[in-house]
Coordinates of C-alpha atoms in Angstrom, one line a residue:
Chain V
X1 CA 95.8 87.8 101.1
X2 CA 96.9 91.4 101.0
X3 CA 97.9 91.7 97.5
X4 CA 98.9 95.4 97.9
X5 CA 101.2 95.9 100.8
X6 CA 102.6 99.3 102.8
X7 CA 105.0 97.6 105.2
X8 CA 105.6 100.9 106.9
X9 CA 102.6 102.0 108.9
X10 CA 104.2 105.4 109.7
X11 CA 107.0 107.6 108.5
X12 CA 108.5 110.8 110.0
X13 CA 110.3 113.3 107.9
X14 CA 111.7 116.6 108.7
X15 CA 110.2 119.8 106.8
X16 CA 112.1 120.3 103.5
X17 CA 113.3 116.9 103.1
X18 CA 112.3 114.2 100.9
X19 CA 109.5 111.7 102.0
X20 CA 109.6 108.2 100.4
X21 CA 106.8 106.0 100.8
X22 CA 106.8 102.5 99.7
X23 CA 104.4 99.9 98.2
X24 CA 104.7 96.3 96.9
X25 CA 102.4 94.3 95.1
X26 CA 101.9 90.4 94.4
X27 CA 99.4 90.3 91.4
X28 CA 101.4 90.6 88.0
X29 CA 97.9 91.2 86.5
X30 CA 97.9 94.9 88.2
X31 CA 98.4 97.2 85.5
X32 CA 97.7 100.7 86.9
X33 CA 98.7 102.2 90.2
X34 CA 97.5 105.1 92.2
X35 CA 98.5 107.1 95.3
X36 CA 95.8 108.6 97.6
X37 CA 96.2 111.0 100.4
X38 CA 93.8 110.9 103.4
X39 CA 93.0 113.3 106.4
X40 CA 91.3 111.9 109.3
X41 CA 87.4 111.7 109.1
X42 CA 87.6 112.4 105.2
X43 CA 87.5 110.6 102.2
X44 CA 90.7 109.9 100.2
X45 CA 92.0 112.2 97.4
X46 CA 93.9 111.0 94.4
X47 CA 97.5 112.4 94.2
X48 CA 99.3 110.7 91.2
X49 CA 99.1 107.5 89.1
X50 CA 101.3 105.6 86.8
X51 CA 100.6 103.0 84.1
X52 CA 102.6 99.7 84.2
X53 CA 104.0 100.7 80.7
X54 CA 106.0 103.6 82.5
X55 CA 108.6 103.5 85.2
X56 CA 108.1 107.0 86.3
X57 CA 105.5 109.8 86.6
X58 CA 106.1 113.3 87.9
X59 CA 103.7 116.1 89.1
X60 CA 105.1 118.9 90.8
X61 CA 106.6 117.7 94.3
X62 CA 105.0 114.4 93.6
X63 CA 107.0 111.6 91.7
X64 CA 105.9 107.9 91.6
X65 CA 108.5 105.2 90.5
X66 CA 107.4 101.7 89.3
X67 CA 109.8 98.7 89.4
X68 CA 107.9 96.0 87.6
X69 CA 110.3 93.3 88.1
X70 CA 110.4 93.7 91.9
X71 CA 106.7 94.4 91.9
X72 CA 107.4 97.8 93.8
X73 CA 106.4 101.3 93.6
X74 CA 107.5 104.3 95.6
X75 CA 106.1 107.7 96.1
X76 CA 108.5 110.6 96.5
X77 CA 107.6 113.9 97.9
X78 CA 110.1 116.8 97.6
X79 CA 110.3 119.2 99.4
X80 CA 108.0 117.7 102.1
X81 CA 105.7 120.5 103.7
X82 CA 103.7 120.4 106.9
X83 CA 100.5 120.0 104.9
X84 CA 101.8 116.8 103.4
X85 CA 101.0 115.3 107.0
X86 CA 98.5 112.5 106.1
X87 CA 97.9 108.9 105.6
X88 CA 99.0 107.8 102.1
X89 CA 97.5 104.8 100.5
X90 CA 98.8 102.9 97.5
X91 CA 96.2 101.3 95.2
X92 CA 96.3 99.1 92.0
X93 CA 93.6 98.5 89.5
X94 CA 93.0 95.1 87.8
X95 CA 90.0 93.8 85.7
X96 CA 88.5 90.5 86.8
X97 CA 85.9 88.9 84.5
X98 CA 85.2 92.5 83.1
X99 CA 85.0 94.2 86.2
X100 CA 87.4 96.7 87.2
X101 CA 88.6 96.3 90.8
X102 CA 90.7 98.9 92.8
X103 CA 92.7 97.2 95.7
X104 CA 94.3 99.3 98.3
X105 CA 97.4 98.7 100.9
X106 CA 97.2 99.4 104.5
X107 CA 98.3 102.9 104.4
X108 CA 101.3 104.8 105.7
X109 CA 101.1 107.8 108.1
X110 CA 103.3 110.5 107.1
X111 CA 104.2 113.0 109.7
X112 CA 106.1 116.0 108.5
X113 CA 108.1 117.8 111.4
X114 CA 109.0 121.5 111.5
Chain P
X1 CA 79.3 120.9 90.9
X2 CA 80.1 117.2 90.4
X3 CA 81.1 114.8 93.0
X4 CA 80.0 112.1 95.6
X5 CA 77.6 112.4 98.3
X6 CA 77.6 110.1 101.3
X7 CA 75.0 110.5 103.9
X8 CA 74.6 110.5 106.9
X9 CA 78.3 111.6 108.2
X10 CA 77.6 110.0 111.5
X11 CA 75.3 107.2 112.1
X12 CA 74.4 105.2 115.4
X13 CA 72.7 101.9 115.3
X14 CA 71.4 99.5 118.0
X15 CA 73.1 96.1 117.9
X16 CA 70.6 93.9 115.8
X17 CA 69.3 96.5 113.4
X18 CA 69.9 96.9 109.8
X19 CA 71.1 100.2 108.5
X20 CA 71.3 101.8 105.0
X21 CA 74.2 104.1 104.1
X22 CA 73.5 106.4 101.1
X23 CA 75.8 107.1 98.1
X24 CA 75.0 109.4 95.4
X25 CA 77.4 110.6 92.5
X26 CA 76.6 113.2 89.7
X27 CA 79.9 112.3 87.7
X28 CA 78.3 110.0 85.3
X29 CA 80.5 107.2 86.3
X30 CA 79.6 103.6 85.6
X31 CA 81.7 101.9 88.4
X32 CA 80.9 102.4 92.1
X33 CA 82.5 100.9 95.0
X34 CA 82.0 100.4 98.9
X35 CA 85.1 100.3 101.2
X36 CA 85.4 99.8 105.0
X37 CA 88.3 101.5 106.8
X38 CA 89.3 100.1 110.2
X39 CA 92.6 101.3 112.1
X40 CA 95.7 99.8 110.7
X41 CA 93.9 97.6 108.1
X42 CA 93.6 100.4 105.2
X43 CA 90.6 100.2 103.0
X44 CA 89.0 97.0 102.3
X45 CA 86.6 96.3 99.3
X46 CA 83.0 95.3 100.3
X47 CA 81.1 95.4 97.0
X48 CA 81.6 97.0 93.5
X49 CA 79.3 97.7 90.6
X50 CA 80.2 98.4 87.0
X51 CA 76.5 98.9 85.5
X52 CA 73.1 99.2 86.7
X53 CA 71.4 96.0 88.2
X54 CA 74.8 94.4 88.4
X55 CA 77.3 94.2 91.3
X56 CA 80.0 92.0 92.6
X57 CA 81.1 91.0 96.1
X58 CA 84.4 92.3 97.3
X59 CA 86.6 91.0 99.9
X60 CA 84.6 91.3 103.0
X61 CA 81.0 91.2 101.6
X62 CA 79.7 89.0 104.4
X63 CA 77.1 90.9 106.4
X64 CA 76.4 93.6 103.8
X65 CA 74.2 94.0 100.8
X66 CA 73.7 96.7 98.0
X67 CA 71.5 97.6 95.1
X68 CA 72.3 99.5 92.0
X69 CA 68.8 100.5 90.6
X70 CA 70.1 103.8 89.2
X71 CA 73.5 104.7 87.9
X72 CA 73.7 107.5 90.2
X73 CA 73.0 105.6 93.5
X74 CA 74.8 102.7 95.2
X75 CA 73.3 102.2 98.8
X76 CA 75.0 99.9 101.2
X77 CA 72.9 98.1 103.9
X78 CA 74.8 96.9 107.0
X79 CA 72.8 93.9 108.2
X80 CA 72.6 92.6 111.6
X81 CA 74.6 89.6 110.4
X82 CA 77.7 91.8 110.1
X83 CA 79.6 90.9 113.3
X84 CA 81.6 93.9 113.7
X85 CA 79.9 96.9 111.9
X86 CA 81.4 99.8 113.7
X87 CA 83.9 101.4 111.1
X88 CA 84.4 104.2 108.7
X89 CA 82.5 103.5 105.3
X90 CA 83.6 105.1 102.1
X91 CA 82.0 105.1 98.8
X92 CA 83.8 105.7 95.5
X93 CA 83.1 106.1 91.8
X94 CA 85.1 105.8 88.5
X95 CA 84.9 105.6 84.9
X96 CA 85.2 102.5 83.0
X97 CA 87.0 101.6 79.8
X98 CA 90.4 103.0 80.8
X99 CA 92.5 103.0 83.7
X100 CA 91.5 106.1 85.9
X101 CA 91.4 107.3 89.4
X102 CA 88.3 106.7 91.6
X103 CA 86.9 109.6 93.5
X104 CA 85.6 109.1 96.9
X105 CA 83.1 110.5 99.3
X106 CA 83.6 112.1 102.6
X107 CA 82.5 108.9 104.4
X108 CA 80.2 107.6 107.0
X109 CA 81.3 106.8 110.5
X110 CA 79.0 103.9 111.7
X111 CA 78.9 103.2 115.3
X112 CA 77.1 100.4 116.9
X113 CA 75.8 101.1 120.5

């Protein structure tokens, strides 16, 4: 049961344009969402997060949008740069019986073309 | 400086042997997690722990065991019961009491030969 889904395994964008990565979730108990960036053979690094009480959070070139009614969030990167090429994971936090659990999507491989 | 250290980075195991992956953090985090990454499947949760001497099974705990004897340490043992242990293993930690990001180690690539 995949509670966090990233339906696009890969995305290719031209340098300087906007990259939009999408994520859907099924569990309405999720109340905090995060995006991570991962290079091969390394651990993921945190990019940006959003609480369920907000619909937008911005940090430099990165903006995350949350649509609670649609159970959908997206990460916008603008302008896209070659160093943005990586795998991006969407994640959600829920609390089960007092234990905080972090659930990840399958990831989207972003390639920025010069 | 603070962070999460996983060791070793690469590990080879003969089929039928148990192996233990190390994870140490000096961030004073209460929560620690183990994930497994396979191609095209993202990060799947194996075990997680909120406090010392307590841990919970994640989505794919079969064939794995953990311990949490110290706040800083959360070792993962891959037992011979794990049918397909070759994967990239990631350890993470986070604070409790609020919604915050988890920090990850650099991972351990386990290969069964």
